Coordinates of N, CA and C in Angstrom, one line a residue:
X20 N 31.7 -39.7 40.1 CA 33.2 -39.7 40.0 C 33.7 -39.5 41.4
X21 N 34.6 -40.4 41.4 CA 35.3 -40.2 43.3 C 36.1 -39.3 43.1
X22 N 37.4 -39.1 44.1 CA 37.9 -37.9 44.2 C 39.3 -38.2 43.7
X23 N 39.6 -39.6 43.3 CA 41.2 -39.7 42.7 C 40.6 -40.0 41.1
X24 N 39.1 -39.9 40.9 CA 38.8 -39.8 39.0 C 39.2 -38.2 39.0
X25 N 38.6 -37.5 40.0 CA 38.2 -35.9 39.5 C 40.0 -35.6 39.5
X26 N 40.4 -35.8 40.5 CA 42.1 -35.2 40.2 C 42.4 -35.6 39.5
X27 N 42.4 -36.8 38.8 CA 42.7 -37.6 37.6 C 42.8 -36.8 36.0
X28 N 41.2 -36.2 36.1 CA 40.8 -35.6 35.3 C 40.7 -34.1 35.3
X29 N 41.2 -33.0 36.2 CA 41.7 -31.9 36.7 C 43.0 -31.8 35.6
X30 N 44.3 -32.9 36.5 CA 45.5 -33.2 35.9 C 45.6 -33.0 34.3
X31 N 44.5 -33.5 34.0 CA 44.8 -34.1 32.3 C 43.8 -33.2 31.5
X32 N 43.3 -32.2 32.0 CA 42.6 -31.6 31.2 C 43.2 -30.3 31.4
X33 N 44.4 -29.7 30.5 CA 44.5 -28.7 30.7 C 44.4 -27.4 30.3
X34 N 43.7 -28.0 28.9 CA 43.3 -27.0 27.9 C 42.0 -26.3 28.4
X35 N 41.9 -24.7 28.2 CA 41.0 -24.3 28.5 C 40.4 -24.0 26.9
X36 N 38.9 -23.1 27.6 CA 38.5 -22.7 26.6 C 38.3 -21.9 25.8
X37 N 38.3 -20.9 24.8 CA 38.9 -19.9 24.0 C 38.5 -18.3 24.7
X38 N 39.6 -17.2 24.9 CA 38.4 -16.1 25.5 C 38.4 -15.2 24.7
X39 N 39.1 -15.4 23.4 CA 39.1 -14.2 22.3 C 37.4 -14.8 21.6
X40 N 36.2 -15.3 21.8 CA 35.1 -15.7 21.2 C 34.5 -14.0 20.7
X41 N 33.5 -15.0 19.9 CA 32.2 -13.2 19.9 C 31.5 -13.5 20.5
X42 N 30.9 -12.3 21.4 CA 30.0 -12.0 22.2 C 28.5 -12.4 21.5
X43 N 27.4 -11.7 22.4 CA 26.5 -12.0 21.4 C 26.1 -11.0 19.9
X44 N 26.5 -9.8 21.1 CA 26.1 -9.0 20.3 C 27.2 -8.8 19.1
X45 N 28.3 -9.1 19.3 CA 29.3 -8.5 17.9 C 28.7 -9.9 17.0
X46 N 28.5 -11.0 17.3 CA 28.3 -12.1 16.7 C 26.8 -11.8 15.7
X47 N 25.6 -11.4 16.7 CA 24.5 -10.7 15.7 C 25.1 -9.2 14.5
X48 N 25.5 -8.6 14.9 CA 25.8 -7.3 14.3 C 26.4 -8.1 13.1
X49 N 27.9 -9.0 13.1 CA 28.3 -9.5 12.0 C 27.8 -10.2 11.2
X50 N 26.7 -10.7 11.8 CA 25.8 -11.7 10.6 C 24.7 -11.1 9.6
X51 N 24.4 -9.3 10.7 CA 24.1 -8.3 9.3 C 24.9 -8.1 8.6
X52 N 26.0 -8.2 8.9 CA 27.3 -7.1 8.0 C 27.4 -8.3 6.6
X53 N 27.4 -9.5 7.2 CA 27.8 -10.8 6.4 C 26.2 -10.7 5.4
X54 N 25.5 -10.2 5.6 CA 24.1 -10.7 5.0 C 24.3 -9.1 3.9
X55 N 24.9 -8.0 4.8 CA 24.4 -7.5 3.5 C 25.8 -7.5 2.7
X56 N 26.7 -8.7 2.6 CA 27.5 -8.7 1.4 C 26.7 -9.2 0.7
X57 N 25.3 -9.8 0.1 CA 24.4 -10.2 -0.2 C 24.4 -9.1 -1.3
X58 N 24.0 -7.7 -1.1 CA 23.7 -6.9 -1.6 C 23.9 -6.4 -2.9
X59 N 23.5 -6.0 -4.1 CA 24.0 -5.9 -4.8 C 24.1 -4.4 -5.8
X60 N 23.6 -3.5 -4.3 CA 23.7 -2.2 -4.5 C 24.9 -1.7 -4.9
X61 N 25.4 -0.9 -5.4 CA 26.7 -0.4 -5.5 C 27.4 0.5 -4.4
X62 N 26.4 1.0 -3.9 CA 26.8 2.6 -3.0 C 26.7 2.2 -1.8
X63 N 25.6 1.0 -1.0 CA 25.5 0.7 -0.1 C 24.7 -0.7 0.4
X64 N 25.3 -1.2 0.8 CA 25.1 -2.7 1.3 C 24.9 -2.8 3.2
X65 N 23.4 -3.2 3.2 CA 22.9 -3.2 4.6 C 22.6 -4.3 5.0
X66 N 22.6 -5.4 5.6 CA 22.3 -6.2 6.3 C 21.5 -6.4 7.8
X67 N 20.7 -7.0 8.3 CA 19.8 -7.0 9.2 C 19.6 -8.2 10.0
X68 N 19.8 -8.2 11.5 CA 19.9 -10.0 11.7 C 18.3 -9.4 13.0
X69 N 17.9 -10.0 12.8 CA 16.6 -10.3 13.9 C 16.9 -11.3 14.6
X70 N 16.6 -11.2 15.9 CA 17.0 -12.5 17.2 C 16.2 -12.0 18.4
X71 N 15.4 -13.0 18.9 CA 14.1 -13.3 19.6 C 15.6 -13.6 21.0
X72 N 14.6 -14.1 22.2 CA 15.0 -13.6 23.7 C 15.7 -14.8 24.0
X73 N 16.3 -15.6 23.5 CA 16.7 -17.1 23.7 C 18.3 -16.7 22.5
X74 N 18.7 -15.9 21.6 CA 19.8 -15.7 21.2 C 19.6 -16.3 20.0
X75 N 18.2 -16.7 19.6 CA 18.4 -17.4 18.2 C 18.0 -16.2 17.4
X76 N 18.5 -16.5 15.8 CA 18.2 -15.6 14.7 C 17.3 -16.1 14.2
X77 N 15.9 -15.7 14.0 CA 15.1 -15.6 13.7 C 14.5 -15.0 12.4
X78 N 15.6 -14.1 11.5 CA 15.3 -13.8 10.4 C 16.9 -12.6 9.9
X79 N 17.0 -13.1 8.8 CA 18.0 -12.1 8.4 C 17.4 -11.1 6.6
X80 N 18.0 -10.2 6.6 CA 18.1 -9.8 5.2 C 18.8 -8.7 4.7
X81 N 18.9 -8.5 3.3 CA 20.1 -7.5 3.0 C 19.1 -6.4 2.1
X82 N 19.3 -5.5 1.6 CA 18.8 -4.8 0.9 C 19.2 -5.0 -0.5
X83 N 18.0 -4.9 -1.4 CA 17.7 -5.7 -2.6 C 16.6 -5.1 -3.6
X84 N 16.6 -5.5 -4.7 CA 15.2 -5.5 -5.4 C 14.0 -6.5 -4.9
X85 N 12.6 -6.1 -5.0 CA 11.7 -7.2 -4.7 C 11.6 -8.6 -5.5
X86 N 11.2 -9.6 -4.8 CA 11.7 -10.8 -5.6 C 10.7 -10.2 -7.3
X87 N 11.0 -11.1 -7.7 CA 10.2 -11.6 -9.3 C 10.5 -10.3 -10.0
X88 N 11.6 -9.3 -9.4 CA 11.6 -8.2 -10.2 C 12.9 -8.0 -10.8
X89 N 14.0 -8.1 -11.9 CA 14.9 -8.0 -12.1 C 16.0 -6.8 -12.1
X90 N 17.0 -6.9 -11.3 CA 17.3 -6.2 -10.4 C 18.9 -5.8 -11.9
X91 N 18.7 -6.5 -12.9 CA 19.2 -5.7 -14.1 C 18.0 -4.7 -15.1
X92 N 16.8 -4.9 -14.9 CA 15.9 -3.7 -15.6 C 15.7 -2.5 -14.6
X93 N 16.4 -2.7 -13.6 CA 15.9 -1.3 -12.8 C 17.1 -1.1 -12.1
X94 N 17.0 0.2 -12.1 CA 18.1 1.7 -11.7 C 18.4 1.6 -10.1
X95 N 19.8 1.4 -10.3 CA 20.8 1.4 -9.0 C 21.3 3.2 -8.8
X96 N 21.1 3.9 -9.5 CA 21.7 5.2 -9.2 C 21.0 5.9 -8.2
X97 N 21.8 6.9 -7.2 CA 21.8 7.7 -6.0 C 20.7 8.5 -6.8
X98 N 21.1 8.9 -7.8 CA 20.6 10.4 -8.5 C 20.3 10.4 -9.8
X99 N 19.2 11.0 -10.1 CA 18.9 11.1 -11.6 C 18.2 12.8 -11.7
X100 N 18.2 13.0 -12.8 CA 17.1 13.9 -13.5 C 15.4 13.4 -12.9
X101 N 15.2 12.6 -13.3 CA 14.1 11.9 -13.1 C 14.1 10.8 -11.1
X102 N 13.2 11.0 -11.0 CA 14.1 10.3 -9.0 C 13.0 8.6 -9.3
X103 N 12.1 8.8 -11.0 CA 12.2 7.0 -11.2 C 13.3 6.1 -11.8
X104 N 14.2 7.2 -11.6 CA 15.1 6.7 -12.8 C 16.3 6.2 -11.5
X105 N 15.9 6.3 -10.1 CA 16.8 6.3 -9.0 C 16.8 5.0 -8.6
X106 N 17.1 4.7 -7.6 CA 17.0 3.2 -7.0 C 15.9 3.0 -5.9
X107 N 15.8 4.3 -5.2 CA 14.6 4.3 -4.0 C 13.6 4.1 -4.3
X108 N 12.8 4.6 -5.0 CA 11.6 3.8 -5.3 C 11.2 2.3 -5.7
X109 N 12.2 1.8 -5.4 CA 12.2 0.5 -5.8 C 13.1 -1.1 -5.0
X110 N 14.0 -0.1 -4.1 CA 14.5 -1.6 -3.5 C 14.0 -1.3 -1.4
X111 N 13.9 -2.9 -1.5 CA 13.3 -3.3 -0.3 C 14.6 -3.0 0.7
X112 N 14.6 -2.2 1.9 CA 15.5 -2.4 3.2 C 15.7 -3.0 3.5
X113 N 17.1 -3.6 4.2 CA 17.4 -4.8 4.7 C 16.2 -5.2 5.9
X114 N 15.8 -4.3 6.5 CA 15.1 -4.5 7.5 C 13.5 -5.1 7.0
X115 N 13.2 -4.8 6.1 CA 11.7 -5.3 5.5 C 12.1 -6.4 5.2
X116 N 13.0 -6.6 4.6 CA 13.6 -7.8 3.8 C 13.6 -8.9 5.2
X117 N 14.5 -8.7 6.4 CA 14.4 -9.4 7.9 C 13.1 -10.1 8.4
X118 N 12.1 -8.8 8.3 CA 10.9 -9.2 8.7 C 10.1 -10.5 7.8
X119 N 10.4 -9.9 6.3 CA 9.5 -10.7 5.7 C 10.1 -12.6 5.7
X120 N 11.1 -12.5 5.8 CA 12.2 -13.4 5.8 C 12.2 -14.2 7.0
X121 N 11.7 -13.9 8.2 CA 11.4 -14.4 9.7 C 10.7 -16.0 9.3
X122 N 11.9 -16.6 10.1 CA 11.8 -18.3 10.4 C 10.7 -18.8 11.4
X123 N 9.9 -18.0 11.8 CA 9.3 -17.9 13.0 C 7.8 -17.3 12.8
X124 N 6.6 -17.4 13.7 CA 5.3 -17.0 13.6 C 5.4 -15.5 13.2
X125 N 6.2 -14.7 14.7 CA 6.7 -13.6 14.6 C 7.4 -13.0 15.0
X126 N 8.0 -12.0 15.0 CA 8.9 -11.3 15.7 C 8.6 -10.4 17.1
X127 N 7.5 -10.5 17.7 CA 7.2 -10.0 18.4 C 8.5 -10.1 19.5
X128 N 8.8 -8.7 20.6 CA 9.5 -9.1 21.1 C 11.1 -9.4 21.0
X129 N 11.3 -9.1 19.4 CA 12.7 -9.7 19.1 C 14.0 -8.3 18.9
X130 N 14.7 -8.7 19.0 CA 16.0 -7.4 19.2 C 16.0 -7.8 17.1
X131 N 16.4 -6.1 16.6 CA 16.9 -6.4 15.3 C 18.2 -5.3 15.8
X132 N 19.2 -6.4 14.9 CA 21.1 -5.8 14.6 C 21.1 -5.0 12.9
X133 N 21.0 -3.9 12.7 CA 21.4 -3.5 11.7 C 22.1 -2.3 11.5
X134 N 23.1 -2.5 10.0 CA 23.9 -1.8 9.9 C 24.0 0.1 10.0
X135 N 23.0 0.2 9.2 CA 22.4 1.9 9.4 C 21.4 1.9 10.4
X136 N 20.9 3.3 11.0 CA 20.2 3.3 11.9 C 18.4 3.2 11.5
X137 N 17.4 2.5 11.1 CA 16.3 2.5 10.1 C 15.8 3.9 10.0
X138 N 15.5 4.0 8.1 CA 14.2 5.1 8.2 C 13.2 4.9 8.7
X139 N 12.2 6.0 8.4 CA 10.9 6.0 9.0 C 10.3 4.8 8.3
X140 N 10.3 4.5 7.4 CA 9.5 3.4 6.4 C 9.9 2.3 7.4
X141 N 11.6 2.0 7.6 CA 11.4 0.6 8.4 C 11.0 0.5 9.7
X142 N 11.2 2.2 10.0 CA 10.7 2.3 11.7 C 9.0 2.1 11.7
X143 N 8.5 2.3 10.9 CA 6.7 1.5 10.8 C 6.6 0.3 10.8
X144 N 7.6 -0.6 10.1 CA 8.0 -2.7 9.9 C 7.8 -2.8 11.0
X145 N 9.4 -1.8 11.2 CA 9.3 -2.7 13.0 C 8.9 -2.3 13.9
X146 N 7.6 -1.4 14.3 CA 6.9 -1.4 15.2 C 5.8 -2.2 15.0
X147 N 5.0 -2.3 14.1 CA 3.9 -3.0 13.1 C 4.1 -4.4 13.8
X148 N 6.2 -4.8 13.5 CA 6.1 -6.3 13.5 C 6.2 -6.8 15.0
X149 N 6.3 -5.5 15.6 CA 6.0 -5.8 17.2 C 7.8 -6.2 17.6
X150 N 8.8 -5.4 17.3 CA 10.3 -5.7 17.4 C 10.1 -5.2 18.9
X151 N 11.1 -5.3 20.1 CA 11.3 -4.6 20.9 C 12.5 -3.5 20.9
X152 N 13.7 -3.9 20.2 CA 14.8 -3.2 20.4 C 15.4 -3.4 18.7
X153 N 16.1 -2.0 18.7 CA 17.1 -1.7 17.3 C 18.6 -1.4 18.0
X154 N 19.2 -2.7 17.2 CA 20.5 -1.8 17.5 C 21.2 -1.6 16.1
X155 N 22.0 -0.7 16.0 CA 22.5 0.0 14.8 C 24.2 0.4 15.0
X156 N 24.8 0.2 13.9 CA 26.0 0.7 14.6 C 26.2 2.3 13.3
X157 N 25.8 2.6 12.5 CA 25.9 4.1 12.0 C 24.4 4.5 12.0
X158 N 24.9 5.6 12.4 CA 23.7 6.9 12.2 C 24.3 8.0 11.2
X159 N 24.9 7.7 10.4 CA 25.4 8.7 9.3 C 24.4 9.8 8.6
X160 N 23.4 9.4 9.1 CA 22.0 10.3 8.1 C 21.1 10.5 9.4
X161 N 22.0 10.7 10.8 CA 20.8 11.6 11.5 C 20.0 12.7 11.5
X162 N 20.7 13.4 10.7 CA 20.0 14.3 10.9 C 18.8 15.2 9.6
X163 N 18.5 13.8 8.9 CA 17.5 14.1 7.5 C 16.7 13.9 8.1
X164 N 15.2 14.5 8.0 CA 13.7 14.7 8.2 C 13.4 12.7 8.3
X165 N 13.7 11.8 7.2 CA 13.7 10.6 8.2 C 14.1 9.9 9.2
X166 N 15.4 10.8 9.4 CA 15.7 9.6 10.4 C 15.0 10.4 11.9
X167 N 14.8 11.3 11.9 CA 14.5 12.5 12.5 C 12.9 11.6 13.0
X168 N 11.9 11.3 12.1 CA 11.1 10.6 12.0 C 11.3 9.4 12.5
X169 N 12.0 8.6 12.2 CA 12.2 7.4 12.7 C 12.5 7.3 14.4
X170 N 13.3 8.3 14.4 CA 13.3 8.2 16.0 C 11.7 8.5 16.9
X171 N 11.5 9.8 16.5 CA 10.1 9.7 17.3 C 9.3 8.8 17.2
X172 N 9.2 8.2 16.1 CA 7.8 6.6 15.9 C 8.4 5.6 17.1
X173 N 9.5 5.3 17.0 CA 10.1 4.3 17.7 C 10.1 4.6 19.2
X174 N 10.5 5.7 19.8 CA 10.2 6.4 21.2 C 8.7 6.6 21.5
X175 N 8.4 6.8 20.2 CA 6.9 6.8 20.6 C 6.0 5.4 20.7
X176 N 6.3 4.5 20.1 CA 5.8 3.2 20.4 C 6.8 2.4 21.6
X177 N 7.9 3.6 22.2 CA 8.7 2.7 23.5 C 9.3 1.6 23.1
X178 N 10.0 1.6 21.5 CA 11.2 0.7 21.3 C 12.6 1.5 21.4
X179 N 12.9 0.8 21.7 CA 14.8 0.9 22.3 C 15.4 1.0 20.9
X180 N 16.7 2.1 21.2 CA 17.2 1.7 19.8 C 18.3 2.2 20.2
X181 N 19.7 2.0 20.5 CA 20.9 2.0 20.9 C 22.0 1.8 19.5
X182 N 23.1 2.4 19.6 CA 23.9 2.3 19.0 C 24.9 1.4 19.5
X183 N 25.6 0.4 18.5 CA 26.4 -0.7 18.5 C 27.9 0.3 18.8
X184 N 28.8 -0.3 20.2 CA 29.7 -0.2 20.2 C 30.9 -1.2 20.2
X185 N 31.4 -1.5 18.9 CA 32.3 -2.9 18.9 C 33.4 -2.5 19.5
X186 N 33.9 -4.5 19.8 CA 34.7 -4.5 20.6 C 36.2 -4.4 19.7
X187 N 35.7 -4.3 18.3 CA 36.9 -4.9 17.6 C 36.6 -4.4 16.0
X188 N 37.7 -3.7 15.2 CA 37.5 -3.2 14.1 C 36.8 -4.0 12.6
X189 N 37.5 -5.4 13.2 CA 37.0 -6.2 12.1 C 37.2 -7.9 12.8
X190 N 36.1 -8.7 11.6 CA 36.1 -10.4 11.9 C 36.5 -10.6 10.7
X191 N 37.4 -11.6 10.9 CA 38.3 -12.1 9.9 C 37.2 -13.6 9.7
X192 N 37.1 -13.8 8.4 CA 36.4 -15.0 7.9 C 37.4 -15.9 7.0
X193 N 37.7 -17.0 7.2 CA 39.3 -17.3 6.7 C 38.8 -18.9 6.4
X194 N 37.9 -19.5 5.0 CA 37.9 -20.6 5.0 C 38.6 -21.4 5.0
X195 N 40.0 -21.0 4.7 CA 41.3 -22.0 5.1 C 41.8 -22.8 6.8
X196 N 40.9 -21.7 7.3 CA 40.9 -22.5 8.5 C 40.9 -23.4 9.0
X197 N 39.5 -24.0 8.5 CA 39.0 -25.5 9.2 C 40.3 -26.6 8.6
X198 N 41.4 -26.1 7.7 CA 42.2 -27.0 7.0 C 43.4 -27.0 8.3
X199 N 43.7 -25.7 9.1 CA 44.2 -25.9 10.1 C 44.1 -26.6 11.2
X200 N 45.6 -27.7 11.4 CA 45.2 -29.1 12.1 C 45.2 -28.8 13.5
X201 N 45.2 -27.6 14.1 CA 45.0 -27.2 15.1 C 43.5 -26.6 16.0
X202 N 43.0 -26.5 14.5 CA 41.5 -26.3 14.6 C 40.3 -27.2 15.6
X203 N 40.7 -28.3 15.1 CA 39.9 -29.3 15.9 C 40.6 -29.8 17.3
X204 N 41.7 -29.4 17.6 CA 42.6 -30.2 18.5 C 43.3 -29.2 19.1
X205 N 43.0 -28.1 20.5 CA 43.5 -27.0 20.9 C 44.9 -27.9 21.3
X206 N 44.7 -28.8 21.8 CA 46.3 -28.8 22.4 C 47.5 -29.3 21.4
X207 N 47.5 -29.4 19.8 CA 48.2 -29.2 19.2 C 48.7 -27.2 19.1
X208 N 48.5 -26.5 20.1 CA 48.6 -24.7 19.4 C 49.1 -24.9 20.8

């Protein structure tokens, strides 16, 4: 291109490009949050995005019943008389759920986004599955004998586990959008 194309094309391009985007990280974090609307817990819905060193997602999951198991014959309650009669014994972590769910050979190496900070049960997945880094944006149950646990397995196998600080309270998901004729064409806005 000579130098009266490039002014040419300088001139006439004046639209830039957007700078309200998601980052990477608010963009992983919400595609757990989006995964565990999945969930069909009542009390709590977790989501988990796994993403290898290149920014791809490599496995997501929500917390659930195990497959082939119907998730109407078994107990969603916090609390019973009886703790078979509870939901823990029986549903999978978003984070096992991630792992087992991986698009990929493995995870080795790979950052996981999840919503709670993992118990000890997932903090064994993901060292097992060879994760490098957790990031989490609640620790609401720091201070129970698992998470308590969880932390030292994970410092102790030298994975990273940081808390998520967003940049922004909420992502708006608005399928009416794409109908907006401004959508495809910035310099119509």
């Amino acid at each position: 291109m000579d130098e009266q194309q490039q002014l040419c094309f300088m001139n006439s391009s004046t639209t830039r490009k957007r700078e309200d985007y998601l980052e990477w990280p608010e963009y992983f974090m919400a595609v757990a949050f989006l995964s565990a609307q999945r969930s069909k817990d009542p009390s709590s819905q977790v989501g988990a995005c796994i993403v290898n060193q290149e920014n791809k997602i490599v496995g997501i999951g929500y917390n659930g019943m195990p497959n082939g198991c119907d998730d109407d014959q078994l107990p969603w309650s916090r609390s019973a008389d009886d703790r078979l009669n509870t939901k823990y014994p029986y549903v999978c972590h978003a984070e096992l759920n991630a792992i087992m769910n991986k698009n990929s050979a493995d995870v080795k190496g790979c950052s996981m986004y999840v919503a709670l900070f993992p118990c000890n049960e997932c903090a064994k997945l993901i060292i097992q599955a060879g994760l490098k880094e957790v990031v989490y944006l609640s620790d609401k149950y720091h201070d129970t004998p698992e998470m308590t646990a969880s932390r030292r397995l994970l410092s102790m196998a030298g994975i990273q586990f940081r808390q998520f600080k967003p940049k922004r309270t909420e992502i708006i998901i608005d399928f009416n959008s794409i109908n907006d004729p401004g959508i495809m064409d910035n310099t119509t806005k």
